Amino acid sequence: MLMDISELPRVALDRMNRVHEEEIKILNKLYQSIVEGADIEEIDRNFREFLEDVVNHFTSEQKMMEEFNFFAFPMHKGEHDIVLGQLENLKKNWEKEKNPELIKAFVENEFLPWLMNHIQTMDAVTAHFLSHFIRD
Ligand SMILES: [Fe+2]
Ligand SMILES: [Fe+2]
């Protein structure tokens, strides 16, 4: 397991917390399949599921920010876009080399540390703002 869900930082909006929890579950599954030496097809399936989940995660936050005119929308979206670009590169390299270590290293060294920081900063401020408009 890459990360225990109980270690996930929480924000003021539960619907965002649920999206983050789901992402960690998907990420744990992907990570597990790599460390257990699953076949390439299974890792590929889990990797695609992860990519799709990240896109949905970011899109759901961006929709809410736009709807309620969040003041730091461009900054928040900017952070999402940088990571989406990195994931796009990783996907290209993965498709070329099919080396699970590429995914494992990215998840451990880039994505997870980034996500923890992003949740505690951008997402926390955004959730606090949105919690004045959205009840969940
Ligand atoms: Fe988020
Ligand atoms: Fe975010």
CSV table of N, CA and C and ligand atoms in Angstrom, one decimal:
chain,number,residue,atom,x,y,z
A,1,MET,N,0.8,-1.2,0.0
A,1,MET,CA,0.0,0.0,0.0
A,1,MET,C,0.9,1.2,0.0
A,2,LEU,N,0.5,2.2,-0.8
A,2,LEU,CA,1.2,3.4,-0.9
A,2,LEU,C,0.9,4.4,0.3
A,3,MET,N,-0.4,4.4,0.6
A,3,MET,CA,-0.8,5.4,1.6
A,3,MET,C,-2.1,4.9,2.3
A,4,ASP,N,-2.2,5.0,3.6
A,4,ASP,CA,-3.4,4.7,4.4
A,4,ASP,C,-4.4,5.9,4.2
A,5,ILE,N,-5.6,5.6,3.9
A,5,ILE,CA,-6.6,6.7,3.7
A,5,ILE,C,-6.8,7.5,4.9
A,6,SER,N,-6.5,7.0,6.1
A,6,SER,CA,-6.7,7.8,7.3
A,6,SER,C,-5.7,8.9,7.4
A,7,GLU,N,-4.6,8.8,6.7
A,7,GLU,CA,-3.5,9.8,6.7
A,7,GLU,C,-3.8,11.0,5.8
A,8,LEU,N,-4.9,10.9,5.0
A,8,LEU,CA,-5.2,11.9,4.0
A,8,LEU,C,-5.7,13.2,4.7
A,9,PRO,N,-5.1,14.3,4.4
A,9,PRO,CA,-5.6,15.6,4.9
A,9,PRO,C,-7.0,15.9,4.5
A,10,ARG,N,-7.8,16.4,5.5
A,10,ARG,CA,-9.2,16.6,5.2
A,10,ARG,C,-9.4,18.1,4.9
A,11,VAL,N,-10.4,18.4,4.0
A,11,VAL,CA,-10.8,19.8,3.8
A,11,VAL,C,-12.2,20.0,4.2
A,12,ALA,N,-12.7,21.2,4.1
A,12,ALA,CA,-14.0,21.6,4.6
A,12,ALA,C,-15.2,21.1,3.9
A,13,LEU,N,-15.0,20.5,2.7
A,13,LEU,CA,-16.1,20.0,1.9
A,13,LEU,C,-16.0,18.5,1.7
A,14,ASP,N,-17.0,17.8,2.2
A,14,ASP,CA,-16.9,16.4,2.3
A,14,ASP,C,-16.9,15.7,0.9
A,15,ARG,N,-17.6,16.4,-0.1
A,15,ARG,CA,-17.6,15.8,-1.4
A,15,ARG,C,-16.2,15.8,-2.0
A,16,MET,N,-15.4,16.8,-1.6
A,16,MET,CA,-14.0,16.8,-2.1
A,16,MET,C,-13.2,15.7,-1.4
A,17,ASN,N,-13.4,15.6,-0.1
A,17,ASN,CA,-12.8,14.5,0.7
A,17,ASN,C,-13.0,13.1,0.1
A,18,ARG,N,-14.3,12.9,-0.3
A,18,ARG,CA,-14.6,11.6,-0.9
A,18,ARG,C,-13.9,11.3,-2.2
A,19,VAL,N,-13.8,12.4,-3.0
A,19,VAL,CA,-13.0,12.3,-4.3
A,19,VAL,C,-11.6,11.9,-4.0
A,20,HIS,N,-11.0,12.6,-3.0
A,20,HIS,CA,-9.6,12.3,-2.6
A,20,HIS,C,-9.4,10.9,-2.1
A,21,GLU,N,-10.4,10.5,-1.3
A,21,GLU,CA,-10.3,9.1,-0.8
A,21,GLU,C,-10.3,8.1,-1.9
A,22,GLU,N,-11.2,8.3,-2.8
A,22,GLU,CA,-11.4,7.4,-4.0
A,22,GLU,C,-10.1,7.4,-4.8
A,23,GLU,N,-9.5,8.5,-4.9
A,23,GLU,CA,-8.2,8.6,-5.7
A,23,GLU,C,-7.1,7.8,-5.0
A,24,ILE,N,-7.0,7.9,-3.7
A,24,ILE,CA,-6.0,7.1,-3.0
A,24,ILE,C,-6.3,5.6,-3.1
A,25,LYS,N,-7.5,5.2,-3.1
A,25,LYS,CA,-7.9,3.8,-3.3
A,25,LYS,C,-7.4,3.3,-4.6
A,26,ILE,N,-7.6,4.1,-5.6
A,26,ILE,CA,-7.2,3.7,-7.0
A,26,ILE,C,-5.7,3.7,-7.1
A,27,LEU,N,-5.1,4.7,-6.5
A,27,LEU,CA,-3.6,4.8,-6.5
A,27,LEU,C,-3.0,3.6,-5.8
A,28,ASN,N,-3.6,3.3,-4.6
A,28,ASN,CA,-3.1,2.1,-3.9
A,28,ASN,C,-3.2,0.8,-4.7
A,29,LYS,N,-4.3,0.7,-5.5
A,29,LYS,CA,-4.5,-0.5,-6.3
A,29,LYS,C,-3.4,-0.5,-7.4
A,30,LEU,N,-3.2,0.6,-8.0
A,30,LEU,CA,-2.1,0.7,-9.1
A,30,LEU,C,-0.7,0.4,-8.5
A,31,TYR,N,-0.4,1.0,-7.4
A,31,TYR,CA,0.9,0.8,-6.7
A,31,TYR,C,1.1,-0.7,-6.3
A,32,GLN,N,0.0,-1.2,-5.8
A,32,GLN,CA,0.1,-2.6,-5.3
A,32,GLN,C,0.3,-3.6,-6.5
A,33,SER,N,-0.3,-3.3,-7.6
A,33,SER,CA,-0.1,-4.2,-8.8
A,33,SER,C,1.3,-4.1,-9.3
A,34,ILE,N,1.9,-2.9,-9.1
A,34,ILE,CA,3.3,-2.8,-9.6
A,34,ILE,C,4.3,-3.5,-8.6
A,35,VAL,N,4.1,-3.3,-7.3
A,35,VAL,CA,5.0,-3.9,-6.4
A,35,VAL,C,4.9,-5.4,-6.3
A,36,GLU,N,3.7,-5.9,-6.6
A,36,GLU,CA,3.5,-7.4,-6.7
A,36,GLU,C,3.9,-8.0,-8.0
A,37,GLY,N,4.3,-7.2,-8.9
A,37,GLY,CA,4.8,-7.7,-10.2
A,37,GLY,C,3.6,-8.2,-11.1
A,38,ALA,N,2.5,-7.6,-11.0
A,38,ALA,CA,1.4,-8.0,-11.9
A,38,ALA,C,1.8,-7.8,-13.4
A,39,ASP,N,1.0,-8.5,-14.2
A,39,ASP,CA,1.4,-8.4,-15.6
A,39,ASP,C,1.1,-7.0,-16.2
A,40,ILE,N,1.7,-6.7,-17.3
A,40,ILE,CA,1.6,-5.3,-17.9
A,40,ILE,C,0.2,-4.9,-18.2
A,41,GLU,N,-0.6,-5.9,-18.6
A,41,GLU,CA,-2.0,-5.5,-19.0
A,41,GLU,C,-2.8,-5.0,-17.7
A,42,GLU,N,-2.5,-5.7,-16.6
A,42,GLU,CA,-3.2,-5.3,-15.4
A,42,GLU,C,-2.7,-3.9,-14.9
A,43,ILE,N,-1.4,-3.7,-15.0
A,43,ILE,CA,-0.9,-2.4,-14.6
A,43,ILE,C,-1.4,-1.3,-15.5
A,44,ASP,N,-1.5,-1.7,-16.8
A,44,ASP,CA,-2.0,-0.7,-17.8
A,44,ASP,C,-3.4,-0.3,-17.5
A,45,ARG,N,-4.2,-1.3,-17.1
A,45,ARG,CA,-5.6,-1.0,-16.8
A,45,ARG,C,-5.7,-0.1,-15.6
A,46,ASN,N,-4.9,-0.5,-14.5
A,46,ASN,CA,-5.0,0.3,-13.3
A,46,ASN,C,-4.4,1.8,-13.5
A,47,PHE,N,-3.4,1.9,-14.4
A,47,PHE,CA,-2.9,3.2,-14.7
A,47,PHE,C,-3.9,4.0,-15.4
A,48,ARG,N,-4.6,3.4,-16.4
A,48,ARG,CA,-5.6,4.2,-17.1
A,48,ARG,C,-6.8,4.6,-16.2
A,49,GLU,N,-7.1,3.7,-15.3
A,49,GLU,CA,-8.2,4.1,-14.3
A,49,GLU,C,-7.7,5.3,-13.5
A,50,PHE,N,-6.5,5.2,-13.1
A,50,PHE,CA,-5.9,6.3,-12.3
A,50,PHE,C,-6.0,7.7,-13.1
A,51,LEU,N,-5.5,7.6,-14.3
A,51,LEU,CA,-5.5,8.8,-15.2
A,51,LEU,C,-6.9,9.4,-15.3
A,52,GLU,N,-7.8,8.5,-15.6
A,52,GLU,CA,-9.2,9.0,-15.7
A,52,GLU,C,-9.7,9.6,-14.4
A,53,ASP,N,-9.4,9.0,-13.3
A,53,ASP,CA,-9.8,9.5,-12.0
A,53,ASP,C,-9.3,10.9,-11.7
A,54,VAL,N,-8.0,11.1,-12.1
A,54,VAL,CA,-7.4,12.4,-11.8
A,54,VAL,C,-8.1,13.5,-12.6
A,55,VAL,N,-8.4,13.1,-13.9
A,55,VAL,CA,-9.1,14.1,-14.8
A,55,VAL,C,-10.4,14.5,-14.1
A,56,ASN,N,-11.2,13.5,-13.7
A,56,ASN,CA,-12.5,13.7,-13.1
A,56,ASN,C,-12.4,14.5,-11.8
A,57,HIS,N,-11.4,14.1,-11.0
A,57,HIS,CA,-11.1,14.9,-9.7
A,57,HIS,C,-10.9,16.3,-10.0
A,58,PHE,N,-10.0,16.7,-10.9
A,58,PHE,CA,-9.7,18.1,-11.2
A,58,PHE,C,-10.9,18.8,-11.8
A,59,THR,N,-11.5,18.1,-12.8
A,59,THR,CA,-12.7,18.7,-13.4
A,59,THR,C,-13.8,19.0,-12.4
A,60,SER,N,-14.0,18.1,-11.5
A,60,SER,CA,-15.1,18.4,-10.5
A,60,SER,C,-14.8,19.6,-9.7
A,61,GLU,N,-13.6,19.8,-9.3
A,61,GLU,CA,-13.2,21.0,-8.5
A,61,GLU,C,-13.3,22.3,-9.3
A,62,GLN,N,-12.9,22.2,-10.6
A,62,GLN,CA,-12.9,23.3,-11.4
A,62,GLN,C,-14.3,23.8,-11.7
A,63,LYS,N,-15.2,22.9,-11.9
A,63,LYS,CA,-16.6,23.2,-12.1
A,63,LYS,C,-17.2,24.0,-11.0
A,64,MET,N,-16.9,23.5,-9.8
A,64,MET,CA,-17.4,24.2,-8.6
A,64,MET,C,-16.8,25.6,-8.4
A,65,MET,N,-15.5,25.7,-8.7
A,65,MET,CA,-14.8,27.0,-8.6
A,65,MET,C,-15.4,28.0,-9.6
A,66,GLU,N,-15.7,27.5,-10.8
A,66,GLU,CA,-16.2,28.4,-11.8
A,66,GLU,C,-17.6,28.8,-11.5
A,67,GLU,N,-18.4,27.9,-11.0
A,67,GLU,CA,-19.8,28.1,-10.7
A,67,GLU,C,-19.9,29.2,-9.6
A,68,PHE,N,-19.0,29.2,-8.6
A,68,PHE,CA,-19.1,30.1,-7.5
A,68,PHE,C,-18.1,31.2,-7.5
A,69,ASN,N,-17.5,31.4,-8.7
A,69,ASN,CA,-16.5,32.5,-9.0
A,69,ASN,C,-15.4,32.6,-7.9
A,70,PHE,N,-14.8,31.4,-7.7
A,70,PHE,CA,-13.7,31.4,-6.7
A,70,PHE,C,-12.5,32.3,-7.2
A,71,PHE,N,-12.1,33.2,-6.3
A,71,PHE,CA,-11.1,34.2,-6.7
A,71,PHE,C,-9.8,33.6,-7.2
A,72,ALA,N,-9.3,32.5,-6.7
A,72,ALA,CA,-8.0,31.9,-7.1
A,72,ALA,C,-8.2,30.8,-8.1
A,73,PHE,N,-9.3,30.8,-8.9
A,73,PHE,CA,-9.5,29.7,-9.8
A,73,PHE,C,-8.3,29.5,-10.8
A,74,PRO,N,-7.8,30.6,-11.4
A,74,PRO,CA,-6.7,30.4,-12.4
A,74,PRO,C,-5.5,29.8,-11.7
A,75,MET,N,-5.2,30.2,-10.5
A,75,MET,CA,-4.0,29.6,-9.8
A,75,MET,C,-4.2,28.1,-9.5
A,76,HIS,N,-5.4,27.8,-9.0
A,76,HIS,CA,-5.7,26.4,-8.7
A,76,HIS,C,-5.7,25.5,-9.9
A,77,LYS,N,-6.4,26.0,-11.0
A,77,LYS,CA,-6.4,25.3,-12.3
A,77,LYS,C,-5.0,25.1,-12.8
A,78,GLY,N,-4.2,26.2,-12.6
A,78,GLY,CA,-2.8,26.1,-13.1
A,78,GLY,C,-2.0,25.0,-12.5
A,79,GLU,N,-2.2,24.7,-11.2
A,79,GLU,CA,-1.5,23.6,-10.5
A,79,GLU,C,-2.0,22.3,-11.1
A,80,HIS,N,-3.3,22.2,-11.3
A,80,HIS,CA,-3.9,21.0,-11.9
A,80,HIS,C,-3.3,20.7,-13.3
A,81,ASP,N,-3.2,21.8,-14.1
A,81,ASP,CA,-2.7,21.7,-15.5
A,81,ASP,C,-1.2,21.2,-15.5
A,82,ILE,N,-0.4,21.7,-14.6
A,82,ILE,CA,1.0,21.2,-14.5
A,82,ILE,C,1.1,19.7,-14.3
A,83,VAL,N,0.3,19.2,-13.4
A,83,VAL,CA,0.3,17.8,-13.1
A,83,VAL,C,-0.3,17.0,-14.3
A,84,LEU,N,-1.3,17.5,-14.9
A,84,LEU,CA,-1.9,16.8,-16.1
A,84,LEU,C,-0.8,16.7,-17.2
A,85,GLY,N,0.0,17.7,-17.3
A,85,GLY,CA,1.1,17.7,-18.3
A,85,GLY,C,2.1,16.6,-18.0
A,86,GLN,N,2.5,16.6,-16.7
A,86,GLN,CA,3.4,15.5,-16.3
A,86,GLN,C,2.9,14.1,-16.5
A,87,LEU,N,1.6,14.0,-16.2
A,87,LEU,CA,0.9,12.7,-16.4
A,87,LEU,C,0.9,12.3,-17.9
A,88,GLU,N,0.7,13.3,-18.7
A,88,GLU,CA,0.7,13.1,-20.2
A,88,GLU,C,2.0,12.6,-20.6
A,89,ASN,N,3.1,13.2,-20.1
A,89,ASN,CA,4.5,12.7,-20.5
A,89,ASN,C,4.7,11.3,-20.0
A,90,LEU,N,4.3,11.1,-18.7
A,90,LEU,CA,4.4,9.7,-18.1
A,90,LEU,C,3.7,8.7,-19.0
A,91,LYS,N,2.5,9.0,-19.4
A,91,LYS,CA,1.7,8.1,-20.2
A,91,LYS,C,2.4,7.8,-21.5
A,92,LYS,N,3.0,8.8,-22.2
A,92,LYS,CA,3.8,8.6,-23.4
A,92,LYS,C,5.0,7.6,-23.1
A,93,ASN,N,5.7,7.9,-22.1
A,93,ASN,CA,6.9,7.1,-21.7
A,93,ASN,C,6.5,5.7,-21.4
A,94,TRP,N,5.4,5.5,-20.7
A,94,TRP,CA,4.9,4.2,-20.3
A,94,TRP,C,4.5,3.4,-21.6
A,95,GLU,N,3.8,4.1,-22.5
A,95,GLU,CA,3.4,3.4,-23.7
A,95,GLU,C,4.6,2.9,-24.6
A,96,LYS,N,5.7,3.7,-24.5
A,96,LYS,CA,6.9,3.4,-25.2
A,96,LYS,C,7.6,2.2,-24.6
A,97,GLU,N,7.8,2.4,-23.2
A,97,GLU,CA,8.8,1.5,-22.5
A,97,GLU,C,8.1,0.4,-21.7
A,98,LYS,N,6.8,0.6,-21.4
A,98,LYS,CA,6.1,-0.4,-20.5
A,98,LYS,C,6.9,-0.8,-19.3
A,99,ASN,N,7.6,0.2,-18.7
A,99,ASN,CA,8.4,-0.1,-17.5
A,99,ASN,C,7.6,0.4,-16.3
A,100,PRO,N,7.2,-0.6,-15.4
A,100,PRO,CA,6.4,-0.2,-14.3
A,100,PRO,C,7.1,0.7,-13.3
A,101,GLU,N,8.5,0.7,-13.3
A,101,GLU,CA,9.3,1.5,-12.4
A,101,GLU,C,9.0,3.0,-12.7
A,102,LEU,N,8.7,3.3,-13.9
A,102,LEU,CA,8.5,4.7,-14.3
A,102,LEU,C,7.2,5.2,-13.5
A,103,ILE,N,6.2,4.4,-13.5
A,103,ILE,CA,5.0,4.8,-12.8
A,103,ILE,C,5.2,4.9,-11.3
A,104,LYS,N,5.9,3.8,-10.8
A,104,LYS,CA,6.1,3.7,-9.4
A,104,LYS,C,6.9,4.9,-8.9
A,105,ALA,N,8.0,5.3,-9.6
A,105,ALA,CA,8.8,6.4,-9.2
A,105,ALA,C,8.0,7.7,-9.3
A,106,PHE,N,7.2,7.9,-10.3
A,106,PHE,CA,6.4,9.1,-10.4
A,106,PHE,C,5.4,9.3,-9.3
A,107,VAL,N,4.8,8.2,-9.0
A,107,VAL,CA,3.7,8.2,-7.9
A,107,VAL,C,4.4,8.5,-6.6
A,108,GLU,N,5.5,7.8,-6.3
A,108,GLU,CA,6.2,8.0,-5.0
A,108,GLU,C,6.8,9.4,-4.8
A,109,ASN,N,7.5,9.8,-5.9
A,109,ASN,CA,8.4,11.0,-5.7
A,109,ASN,C,7.7,12.3,-6.2
A,110,GLU,N,6.7,12.2,-7.1
A,110,GLU,CA,6.1,13.4,-7.6
A,110,GLU,C,4.6,13.5,-7.2
A,111,PHE,N,3.8,12.5,-7.7
A,111,PHE,CA,2.4,12.7,-7.5
A,111,PHE,C,1.9,12.8,-6.1
A,112,LEU,N,2.3,11.8,-5.3
A,112,LEU,CA,1.8,11.7,-3.9
A,112,LEU,C,2.2,12.9,-3.1
A,113,PRO,N,3.5,13.3,-3.1
A,113,PRO,CA,3.9,14.5,-2.3
A,113,PRO,C,3.2,15.7,-2.9
A,114,TRP,N,3.1,15.8,-4.2
A,114,TRP,CA,2.3,17.0,-4.7
A,114,TRP,C,0.9,17.0,-4.2
A,115,LEU,N,0.2,15.8,-4.3
A,115,LEU,CA,-1.2,15.8,-3.9
A,115,LEU,C,-1.4,16.2,-2.4
A,116,MET,N,-0.5,15.7,-1.6
A,116,MET,CA,-0.6,16.0,-0.1
A,116,MET,C,-0.5,17.5,0.1
A,117,ASN,N,0.5,18.1,-0.6
A,117,ASN,CA,0.7,19.6,-0.5
A,117,ASN,C,-0.5,20.3,-1.1
A,118,HIS,N,-0.9,19.9,-2.3
A,118,HIS,CA,-2.0,20.5,-3.0
A,118,HIS,C,-3.3,20.5,-2.1
A,119,ILE,N,-3.6,19.4,-1.5
A,119,ILE,CA,-4.8,19.3,-0.7
A,119,ILE,C,-4.8,20.2,0.5
A,120,GLN,N,-3.6,20.3,1.1
A,120,GLN,CA,-3.4,21.2,2.3
A,120,GLN,C,-3.4,22.7,2.0
A,121,THR,N,-3.1,23.0,0.7
A,121,THR,CA,-3.1,24.4,0.4
A,121,THR,C,-4.2,24.8,-0.5
A,122,MET,N,-4.1,24.6,-1.8
A,122,MET,CA,-5.1,25.0,-2.8
A,122,MET,C,-6.5,24.4,-2.5
A,123,ASP,N,-6.6,23.1,-2.3
A,123,ASP,CA,-7.9,22.5,-2.0
A,123,ASP,C,-8.5,22.9,-0.7
A,124,ALA,N,-7.6,23.1,0.3
A,124,ALA,CA,-8.1,23.6,1.6
A,124,ALA,C,-8.8,25.0,1.5
A,125,VAL,N,-8.1,25.9,0.8
A,125,VAL,CA,-8.6,27.2,0.7
A,125,VAL,C,-9.9,27.2,-0.2
A,126,THR,N,-9.9,26.4,-1.2
A,126,THR,CA,-11.0,26.3,-2.1
A,126,THR,C,-12.2,25.7,-1.4
A,127,ALA,N,-12.0,24.7,-0.6
A,127,ALA,CA,-13.1,24.0,0.1
A,127,ALA,C,-13.7,25.0,1.1
A,128,HIS,N,-12.8,25.7,1.8
A,128,HIS,CA,-13.3,26.7,2.8
A,128,HIS,C,-14.2,27.7,2.1
A,129,PHE,N,-13.8,28.2,1.0
A,129,PHE,CA,-14.6,29.2,0.3
A,129,PHE,C,-15.9,28.6,-0.2
A,130,LEU,N,-15.8,27.4,-0.8
A,130,LEU,CA,-17.0,26.8,-1.3
A,130,LEU,C,-18.0,26.4,-0.2
A,131,SER,N,-17.5,26.1,0.9
A,131,SER,CA,-18.4,25.6,2.0
A,131,SER,C,-19.4,26.7,2.4
A,132,HIS,N,-19.1,27.9,2.1
A,132,HIS,CA,-20.1,29.0,2.3
A,132,HIS,C,-21.3,28.9,1.4
A,133,PHE,N,-21.1,28.2,0.3
A,133,PHE,CA,-22.2,28.1,-0.7
A,133,PHE,C,-22.8,26.7,-0.9
A,134,ILE,N,-22.0,25.7,-0.6
A,134,ILE,CA,-22.4,24.3,-0.8
A,134,ILE,C,-22.6,23.6,0.5
A,135,ARG,N,-23.7,23.0,0.7
A,135,ARG,CA,-23.9,22.2,1.9
A,135,ARG,C,-23.7,20.7,1.5
A,136,ASP,N,-22.9,20.0,2.2
A,136,ASP,CA,-22.9,18.5,1.8
A,136,ASP,C,-22.7,17.6,3.1
B,1,FE,FE,-8.5,17.9,-4.9
B,2,FE,FE,-7.3,20.7,-6.6
